[in-house]
Structures are given as C-alpha cells and as structure tokens.
PDB file of C-alpha atoms in Angstrom:
ATOM      1  CA  UNK A   1       0.015   0.003   0.016  1.00  0.00           C
ATOM      2  CA  UNK A   2       1.817   3.087  -1.257  1.00  0.00           C
ATOM      3  CA  UNK A   3      -0.909   5.516  -0.234  1.00  0.00           C
ATOM      4  CA  UNK A   4      -1.651   6.662   3.352  1.00  0.00           C
ATOM      5  CA  UNK A   5      -0.442   4.112   5.820  1.00  0.00           C
ATOM      6  CA  UNK A   6      -3.131   1.503   6.536  1.00  0.00           C
ATOM      7  CA  UNK A   7      -3.577  -0.396   9.785  1.00  0.00           C
ATOM      8  CA  UNK A   8      -2.234  -3.956   9.944  1.00  0.00           C
ATOM      9  CA  UNK A   9      -3.657  -5.891  12.873  1.00  0.00           C
ATOM     10  CA  UNK A  10      -1.092  -8.689  13.208  1.00  0.00           C
ATOM     11  CA  UNK A  11      -3.336 -10.678  15.535  1.00  0.00           C
ATOM     12  CA  UNK A  12      -5.635 -11.427  12.548  1.00  0.00           C
ATOM     13  CA  UNK A  13      -2.710 -13.128  10.677  1.00  0.00           C
ATOM     14  CA  UNK A  14      -3.265 -16.844  10.113  1.00  0.00           C
ATOM     15  CA  UNK A  15      -1.548 -19.666   8.182  1.00  0.00           C
ATOM     16  CA  UNK A  16      -3.768 -22.747   7.468  1.00  0.00           C
ATOM     17  CA  UNK A  17      -2.943 -26.133   6.069  1.00  0.00           C
ATOM     18  CA  UNK A  18      -5.649 -26.804   3.463  1.00  0.00           C
ATOM     19  CA  UNK A  19      -4.252 -30.338   2.793  1.00  0.00           C
ATOM     20  CA  UNK A  20      -5.080 -31.601   6.325  1.00  0.00           C
ATOM     21  CA  UNK A  21      -8.098 -33.914   6.852  1.00  0.00           C
ATOM     22  CA  UNK A  22     -10.012 -31.179   8.544  1.00  0.00           C
ATOM     23  CA  UNK A  23      -9.144 -28.786   5.743  1.00  0.00           C
ATOM     24  CA  UNK A  24      -8.170 -25.866   7.997  1.00  0.00           C
ATOM     25  CA  UNK A  25      -5.559 -26.833  10.603  1.00  0.00           C
ATOM     26  CA  UNK A  26      -3.312 -23.882  11.595  1.00  0.00           C
ATOM     27  CA  UNK A  27       0.382 -23.794  10.997  1.00  0.00           C
ATOM     28  CA  UNK A  28       2.576 -22.136  13.631  1.00  0.00           C
ATOM     29  CA  UNK A  29       4.992 -19.513  12.438  1.00  0.00           C
ATOM     30  CA  UNK A  30       8.524 -19.371  13.805  1.00  0.00           C
ATOM     31  CA  UNK A  31       9.394 -15.826  13.153  1.00  0.00           C
ATOM     32  CA  UNK A  32       7.643 -12.569  12.041  1.00  0.00           C
ATOM     33  CA  UNK A  33       9.409  -9.443  10.887  1.00  0.00           C
ATOM     34  CA  UNK A  34       7.451  -6.344   9.905  1.00  0.00           C
ATOM     35  CA  UNK A  35       8.900  -3.152   8.404  1.00  0.00           C
ATOM     36  CA  UNK A  36       6.464  -0.354   8.787  1.00  0.00           C
ATOM     37  CA  UNK A  37       5.559   1.785   5.825  1.00  0.00           C
ATOM     38  CA  UNK A  38       6.301   5.492   5.494  1.00  0.00           C
ATOM     39  CA  UNK A  39       3.323   7.631   4.598  1.00  0.00           C
ATOM     40  CA  UNK A  40       3.127   7.957   0.812  1.00  0.00           C
ATOM     41  CA  UNK A  41       6.803   6.794   0.448  1.00  0.00           C
ATOM     42  CA  UNK A  42       7.488   3.156   1.046  1.00  0.00           C
ATOM     43  CA  UNK A  43       5.154   0.111   1.495  1.00  0.00           C
ATOM     44  CA  UNK A  44       4.951  -2.372   4.243  1.00  0.00           C
ATOM     45  CA  UNK A  45       7.286  -5.389   4.228  1.00  0.00           C
ATOM     46  CA  UNK A  46       6.135  -8.501   6.099  1.00  0.00           C
ATOM     47  CA  UNK A  47       8.460 -11.522   6.507  1.00  0.00           C
ATOM     48  CA  UNK A  48       7.240 -14.856   8.035  1.00  0.00           C
ATOM     49  CA  UNK A  49       9.287 -17.911   8.730  1.00  0.00           C
ATOM     50  CA  UNK A  50       7.245 -21.181   9.164  1.00  0.00           C
ATOM     51  CA  UNK A  51       7.684 -24.866   8.331  1.00  0.00           C
ATOM     52  CA  UNK A  52       5.441 -26.548   5.827  1.00  0.00           C
ATOM     53  CA  UNK A  53       5.405 -30.321   5.404  1.00  0.00           C
ATOM     54  CA  UNK A  54       5.903 -31.853   1.957  1.00  0.00           C
ATOM     55  CA  UNK A  55       2.940 -31.905  -0.379  1.00  0.00           C
ATOM     56  CA  UNK A  56       1.052 -29.373   1.628  1.00  0.00           C
ATOM     57  CA  UNK A  57      -1.135 -26.455   0.450  1.00  0.00           C
ATOM     58  CA  UNK A  58      -0.855 -23.503   2.795  1.00  0.00           C
ATOM     59  CA  UNK A  59      -3.046 -20.490   2.924  1.00  0.00           C
ATOM     60  CA  UNK A  60      -1.988 -17.074   4.382  1.00  0.00           C
ATOM     61  CA  UNK A  61      -4.464 -14.392   5.305  1.00  0.00           C
ATOM     62  CA  UNK A  62      -4.400 -11.111   7.261  1.00  0.00           C
ATOM     63  CA  UNK A  63      -6.873  -8.328   7.675  1.00  0.00           C
ATOM     64  CA  UNK A  64      -6.168  -4.651   6.942  1.00  0.00           C
ATOM     65  CA  UNK A  65      -8.043  -1.398   6.783  1.00  0.00           C
ATOM     66  CA  UNK A  66      -7.592   0.232   3.309  1.00  0.00           C
ATOM     67  CA  UNK A  67      -7.564   3.924   2.989  1.00  0.00           C
ATOM     68  CA  UNK A  68      -8.369   6.023  -0.186  1.00  0.00           C
ATOM     69  CA  UNK A  69      -5.816   8.028  -2.041  1.00  0.00           C
ATOM     70  CA  UNK A  70      -5.947  11.758  -2.487  1.00  0.00           C
ATOM     71  CA  UNK A  71      -7.287  12.980  -5.851  1.00  0.00           C
ATOM     72  CA  UNK A  72      -3.843  14.135  -6.997  1.00  0.00           C
ATOM     73  CA  UNK A  73      -2.236  10.765  -6.142  1.00  0.00           C
ATOM     74  CA  UNK A  74      -4.193   8.815  -8.808  1.00  0.00           C
ATOM     75  CA  UNK A  75      -2.250   7.832 -11.950  1.00  0.00           C
ATOM     76  CA  UNK A  76      -3.464   9.113 -15.357  1.00  0.00           C
ATOM     77  CA  UNK A  77      -4.948   5.624 -16.031  1.00  0.00           C
ATOM     78  CA  UNK A  78      -6.716   5.368 -12.697  1.00  0.00           C
ATOM     79  CA  UNK A  79      -9.262   2.836 -13.936  1.00  0.00           C
ATOM     80  CA  UNK A  80      -6.479   0.387 -14.864  1.00  0.00           C
ATOM     81  CA  UNK A  81      -5.857  -0.377 -11.170  1.00  0.00           C
ATOM     82  CA  UNK A  82      -2.725  -0.349  -9.012  1.00  0.00           C
ATOM     83  CA  UNK A  83       0.082  -2.916  -9.291  1.00  0.00           C
ATOM     84  CA  UNK A  84       0.952  -4.589  -6.060  1.00  0.00           C
ATOM     85  CA  UNK A  85       4.556  -5.841  -5.614  1.00  0.00           C
ATOM     86  CA  UNK A  86       4.929  -9.532  -5.975  1.00  0.00           C
ATOM     87  CA  UNK A  87       5.428 -11.816  -3.013  1.00  0.00           C
ATOM     88  CA  UNK A  88       8.645 -13.747  -2.377  1.00  0.00           C
ATOM     89  CA  UNK A  89       8.816 -17.312  -1.115  1.00  0.00           C
ATOM     90  CA  UNK A  90      12.221 -18.612   0.041  1.00  0.00           C
ATOM     91  CA  UNK A  91      12.983 -22.186   0.984  1.00  0.00           C
ATOM     92  CA  UNK A  92      15.959 -24.444   1.406  1.00  0.00           C
ATOM     93  CA  UNK A  93      16.673 -27.203  -1.034  1.00  0.00           C
ATOM     94  CA  UNK A  94      19.576 -29.118   0.621  1.00  0.00           C
ATOM     95  CA  UNK A  95      22.232 -26.414   0.948  1.00  0.00           C
ATOM     96  CA  UNK A  96      20.662 -24.034  -1.606  1.00  0.00           C
ATOM     97  CA  UNK A  97      18.187 -21.218  -0.909  1.00  0.00           C
ATOM     98  CA  UNK A  98      15.557 -21.000  -3.545  1.00  0.00           C
ATOM     99  CA  UNK A  99      13.408 -17.901  -4.095  1.00  0.00           C
ATOM    100  CA  UNK A 100      10.073 -17.957  -5.895  1.00  0.00           C
ATOM    101  CA  UNK A 101       8.381 -14.652  -6.987  1.00  0.00           C
ATOM    102  CA  UNK A 102       4.578 -14.530  -7.475  1.00  0.00           C
ATOM    103  CA  UNK A 103       2.874 -12.520 -10.181  1.00  0.00           C
ATOM    104  CA  UNK A 104       2.266  -8.757  -9.602  1.00  0.00           C
ATOM    105  CA  UNK A 105      -1.458  -8.528  -9.030  1.00  0.00           C
ATOM    106  CA  UNK A 106      -3.623  -5.596  -9.960  1.00  0.00           C
ATOM    107  CA  UNK A 107      -5.931  -4.128  -7.366  1.00  0.00           C
ATOM    108  CA  UNK A 108      -8.907  -2.091  -8.621  1.00  0.00           C
ATOM    109  CA  UNK A 109      -9.436   0.891  -6.313  1.00  0.00           C
ATOM    110  CA  UNK A 110     -12.577   2.916  -6.092  1.00  0.00           C
ATOM    111  CA  UNK A 111     -11.961   6.011  -8.379  1.00  0.00           C
ATOM    112  CA  UNK A 112     -13.843   9.277  -7.980  1.00  0.00           C
ATOM    113  CA  UNK A 113     -15.475  11.084 -10.906  1.00  0.00           C
ATOM    114  CA  UNK A 114     -12.597  13.189 -12.204  1.00  0.00           C
ATOM    115  CA  UNK A 115     -14.806  15.118 -14.605  1.00  0.00           C
ATOM    116  CA  UNK A 116     -16.990  16.501 -11.830  1.00  0.00           C
ATOM    117  CA  UNK A 117     -14.499  19.266 -10.814  1.00  0.00           C
ATOM    118  CA  UNK A 118     -14.322  20.528 -14.369  1.00  0.00           C
ATOM    119  CA  UNK A 119     -18.127  20.576 -14.601  1.00  0.00           C
ATOM    120  CA  UNK A 120     -18.439  22.526 -11.319  1.00  0.00           C
ATOM    121  CA  UNK A 121     -15.611  24.943 -12.393  1.00  0.00           C
ATOM    122  CA  UNK A 122     -17.314  25.641 -15.782  1.00  0.00           C
ATOM    123  CA  UNK A 123     -20.754  26.125 -14.115  1.00  0.00           C
ATOM    124  CA  UNK A 124     -19.458  28.448 -11.393  1.00  0.00           C
ATOM    125  CA  UNK A 125     -17.352  30.456 -13.822  1.00  0.00           C
ATOM    126  CA  UNK A 126     -20.325  30.875 -16.125  1.00  0.00           C
ATOM    127  CA  UNK A 127     -22.565  32.118 -13.305  1.00  0.00           C
ATOM    128  CA  UNK A 128     -19.914  34.478 -12.020  1.00  0.00           C
ATOM    129  CA  UNK A 129     -19.202  35.797 -15.506  1.00  0.00           C
ATOM    130  CA  UNK A 130     -22.948  36.479 -16.127  1.00  0.00           C
ATOM    131  CA  UNK A 131     -23.705  38.096 -12.680  1.00  0.00           C
ATOM    132  CA  UNK A 132     -20.387  40.115 -12.525  1.00  0.00           C
ATOM    133  CA  UNK A 133     -20.687  41.104 -16.160  1.00  0.00           C
ATOM    134  CA  UNK A 134     -24.216  42.455 -15.833  1.00  0.00           C
ATOM    135  CA  UNK A 135     -23.415  44.346 -12.618  1.00  0.00           C
ATOM    136  CA  UNK A 136     -20.247  45.776 -14.074  1.00  0.00           C
ATOM    137  CA  UNK A 137     -21.996  46.829 -17.230  1.00  0.00           C
ATOM    138  CA  UNK A 138     -24.756  48.589 -15.316  1.00  0.00           C
ATOM    139  CA  UNK A 139     -22.444  50.352 -12.931  1.00  0.00           C
ATOM    140  CA  UNK A 140     -19.823  51.594 -15.410  1.00  0.00           C
ATOM    141  CA  UNK A 141     -21.770  52.450 -18.624  1.00  0.00           C
ATOM    142  CA  UNK A 142     -23.187  56.013 -19.025  1.00  0.00           C
ATOM    143  CA  UNK A 143     -26.713  56.328 -20.480  1.00  0.00           C
ATOM    144  CA  UNK A 144     -27.126  59.229 -23.030  1.00  0.00           C
ATOM    145  CA  UNK A 145     -29.906  60.151 -25.476  1.00  0.00           C
ATOM    146  CA  UNK A 146     -28.922  60.157 -29.143  1.00  0.00           C
ATOM    147  CA  UNK A 147     -30.886  60.521 -32.359  1.00  0.00           C
ATOM    148  CA  UNK A 148     -31.791  57.592 -34.518  1.00  0.00           C
ATOM    149  CA  UNK A 149     -29.773  58.793 -37.488  1.00  0.00           C
ATOM    150  CA  UNK A 150     -26.689  59.178 -35.316  1.00  0.00           C
ATOM    151  CA  UNK A 151     -26.660  55.463 -34.274  1.00  0.00           C
ATOM    152  CA  UNK A 152     -23.919  53.483 -36.053  1.00  0.00           C
ATOM    153  CA  UNK A 153     -25.560  50.430 -37.573  1.00  0.00           C
ATOM    154  CA  UNK A 154     -23.636  47.223 -37.699  1.00  0.00           C
ATOM    155  CA  UNK A 155     -23.661  44.800 -40.633  1.00  0.00           C
ATOM    156  CA  UNK A 156     -26.512  42.750 -39.180  1.00  0.00           C
ATOM    157  CA  UNK A 157     -28.621  45.776 -38.405  1.00  0.00           C
ATOM    158  CA  UNK A 158     -27.964  47.180 -41.940  1.00  0.00           C
ATOM    159  CA  UNK A 159     -29.075  43.927 -43.453  1.00  0.00           C
ATOM    160  CA  UNK A 160     -32.277  43.864 -41.362  1.00  0.00           C
ATOM    161  CA  UNK A 161     -33.016  47.493 -42.332  1.00  0.00           C
ATOM    162  CA  UNK A 162     -32.545  46.725 -46.046  1.00  0.00           C
ATOM    163  CA  UNK A 163     -34.854  43.695 -45.831  1.00  0.00           C
ATOM    164  CA  UNK A 164     -37.467  45.826 -44.057  1.00  0.00           C
ATOM    165  CA  UNK A 165     -37.194  48.515 -46.745  1.00  0.00           C
ATOM    166  CA  UNK A 166     -37.522  45.940 -49.584  1.00  0.00           C
ATOM    167  CA  UNK A 167     -40.584  44.460 -47.913  1.00  0.00           C
ATOM    168  CA  UNK A 168     -42.089  47.858 -47.494  1.00  0.00           C
ATOM    169  CA  UNK A 169     -41.478  48.698 -51.182  1.00  0.00           C
ATOM    170  CA  UNK A 170     -43.162  45.409 -52.189  1.00  0.00           C
ATOM    171  CA  UNK A 171     -46.103  46.139 -49.944  1.00  0.00           C
ATOM    172  CA  UNK A 172     -46.535  49.756 -51.329  1.00  0.00           C
ATOM    173  CA  UNK A 173     -46.223  48.488 -54.956  1.00  0.00           C
ATOM    174  CA  UNK A 174     -48.798  45.723 -54.283  1.00  0.00           C
ATOM    175  CA  UNK A 175     -51.048  48.429 -52.718  1.00  0.00           C
ATOM    176  CA  UNK A 176     -50.719  50.722 -55.711  1.00  0.00           C
ATOM    177  CA  UNK A 177     -51.458  47.850 -58.151  1.00  0.00           C
ATOM    178  CA  UNK A 178     -54.496  46.857 -56.128  1.00  0.00           C
ATOM    179  CA  UNK A 179     -55.698  50.495 -56.078  1.00  0.00           C
ATOM    180  CA  UNK A 180     -55.267  50.828 -59.944  1.00  0.00           C
ATOM    181  CA  UNK A 181     -57.132  47.564 -60.456  1.00  0.00           C
ATOM    182  CA  UNK A 182     -60.029  48.774 -58.279  1.00  0.00           C
ATOM    183  CA  UNK A 183     -60.058  52.077 -60.170  1.00  0.00           C
ATOM    184  CA  UNK A 184     -60.182  50.290 -63.481  1.00  0.00           C
ATOM    185  CA  UNK A 185     -63.010  48.037 -62.262  1.00  0.00           C
ATOM    186  CA  UNK A 186     -64.981  51.142 -61.080  1.00  0.00           C
ATOM    187  CA  UNK A 187     -64.441  52.824 -64.433  1.00  0.00           C
ATOM    188  CA  UNK A 188     -65.656  49.823 -66.305  1.00  0.00           C
ATOM    189  CA  UNK A 189     -68.749  49.484 -64.141  1.00  0.00           C
ATOM    190  CA  UNK A 190     -69.457  53.180 -64.574  1.00  0.00           C
ATOM    191  CA  UNK A 191     -69.225  52.945 -68.355  1.00  0.00           C
ATOM    192  CA  UNK A 192     -71.510  49.854 -68.384  1.00  0.00           C
ATOM    193  CA  UNK A 193     -74.083  51.760 -66.260  1.00  0.00           C
ATOM    194  CA  UNK A 194     -73.977  54.792 -68.608  1.00  0.00           C
ATOM    195  CA  UNK A 195     -74.451  52.571 -71.660  1.00  0.00           C
ATOM    196  CA  UNK A 196     -77.356  50.795 -70.100  1.00  0.00           C
ATOM    197  CA  UNK A 197     -79.082  54.075 -69.234  1.00  0.00           C
ATOM    198  CA  UNK A 198     -78.551  55.358 -72.797  1.00  0.00           C
ATOM    199  CA  UNK A 199     -80.065  52.205 -74.257  1.00  0.00           C
ATOM    200  CA  UNK A 200     -83.156  52.601 -71.976  1.00  0.00           C
ATOM    201  CA  UNK A 201     -83.530  56.297 -73.037  1.00  0.00           C
ATOM    202  CA  UNK A 202     -83.358  55.314 -76.685  1.00  0.00           C
ATOM    203  CA  UNK A 203     -86.010  52.506 -76.244  1.00  0.00           C
ATOM    204  CA  UNK A 204     -88.354  54.989 -74.525  1.00  0.00           C
ATOM    205  CA  UNK A 205     -87.922  57.509 -77.350  1.00  0.00           C
ATOM    206  CA  UNK A 206     -88.754  55.009 -79.999  1.00  0.00           C
ATOM    207  CA  UNK A 207     -91.918  53.988 -78.156  1.00  0.00           C
ATOM    208  CA  UNK A 208     -93.184  57.622 -78.177  1.00  0.00           C
TER     209      UNK A 208
END
C-alpha cells in the first residue's frame, strides 16, 4: 500500500494447512518481521518464517484497513488499477536457498468522478461571469440620449433595415397595383351603367 499508511492488525494473521483432513488446521510460524511503511513513500514489508510439510497447500491471510488516495495521487490511467509488488517465497533445498516470486497482481481501487471538478468549475465560472458582467456593465456604462440617425448600424442591423425597406417597397407596390385595379373596375362598371341608361332612353324615345 503506497498510499496513506493502513492499519495492519497482526493478531488477525493466520496460516492454514488446506491439505489436512479437517481442511483448515493452523500452521505455527517461527518468526515474524514487519517493516512499517512511510506515509506515501514506502510500502509495508512482512516476512514470516514457518515450516510446511511436503505436499502441503498453505493459505496465508491477514486483515487490513484500506484507505483511499488523494485525488492528485491517482495515476493518469486510474481505472487500470494499481500494481501490487509480488510476493517472495524462500525455501531451502539441501544447501541451496531457492526464491520464488509471485505474479504482480492488480488491485482495482474505487476511483472518483474526475470530470466533476471541471463541470463545477465551468458552471461556477459561467454564473460568476454572467452576474459580474451584468453588474459591471450597469455600474460603469453611461446612459445618453442620441438621435436615431446618429446610431452606427452594424452589418446585421444594416441587413435587417435593407430587408425591411424591400418588404415595405413590395407592400407599397402591391397596394398601388391593387388600387389601380380597383379604379379600372370602377371605371368599367361606370361605363356599363352609362351605356345601359342610354339604351333605356333610346327605347323610350322610340316608343313615343
């Protein structure tokens, strides 16, 4: 454990013989040596000397209290897990000392949501910018009355004004055309009425 120093209760350490008829007889240890870890510097080192009969399967267990890492102590690939140093088993073969190294296991630690600080930072910065910008704009700008023709129009405003003018021209042209059509219709109706009245007068004159 390279993080903050966990607590190792040595009284929970046990070595069991799984090959015994009962399947769990304890094996007594002869010597125990423990090197304490330094906080966020060096890990624990535990050495145990015990005798195991031939063709025996032994199981070692110990309890510990894991502690979480700080947010800045996680590696870039935090979801990959942490590599634990391999264990070493030493035994005597006649006059030789043989050492066996186990595989380096990977322990998956609970990882926090690293994107949350950035979300909070963006949200708080946006709120502060909106509130502070509005207050700063209201307290520093001077209000003055100007004429409409003195206002400098931007490109977008000029485009909107041009579109409005074109629409107004089209509406006025349509209104003029409609008025001319109505005038022509009225003239035609007037001529038809006059012709009908002349025909009636002629018929009355012929009857007399």
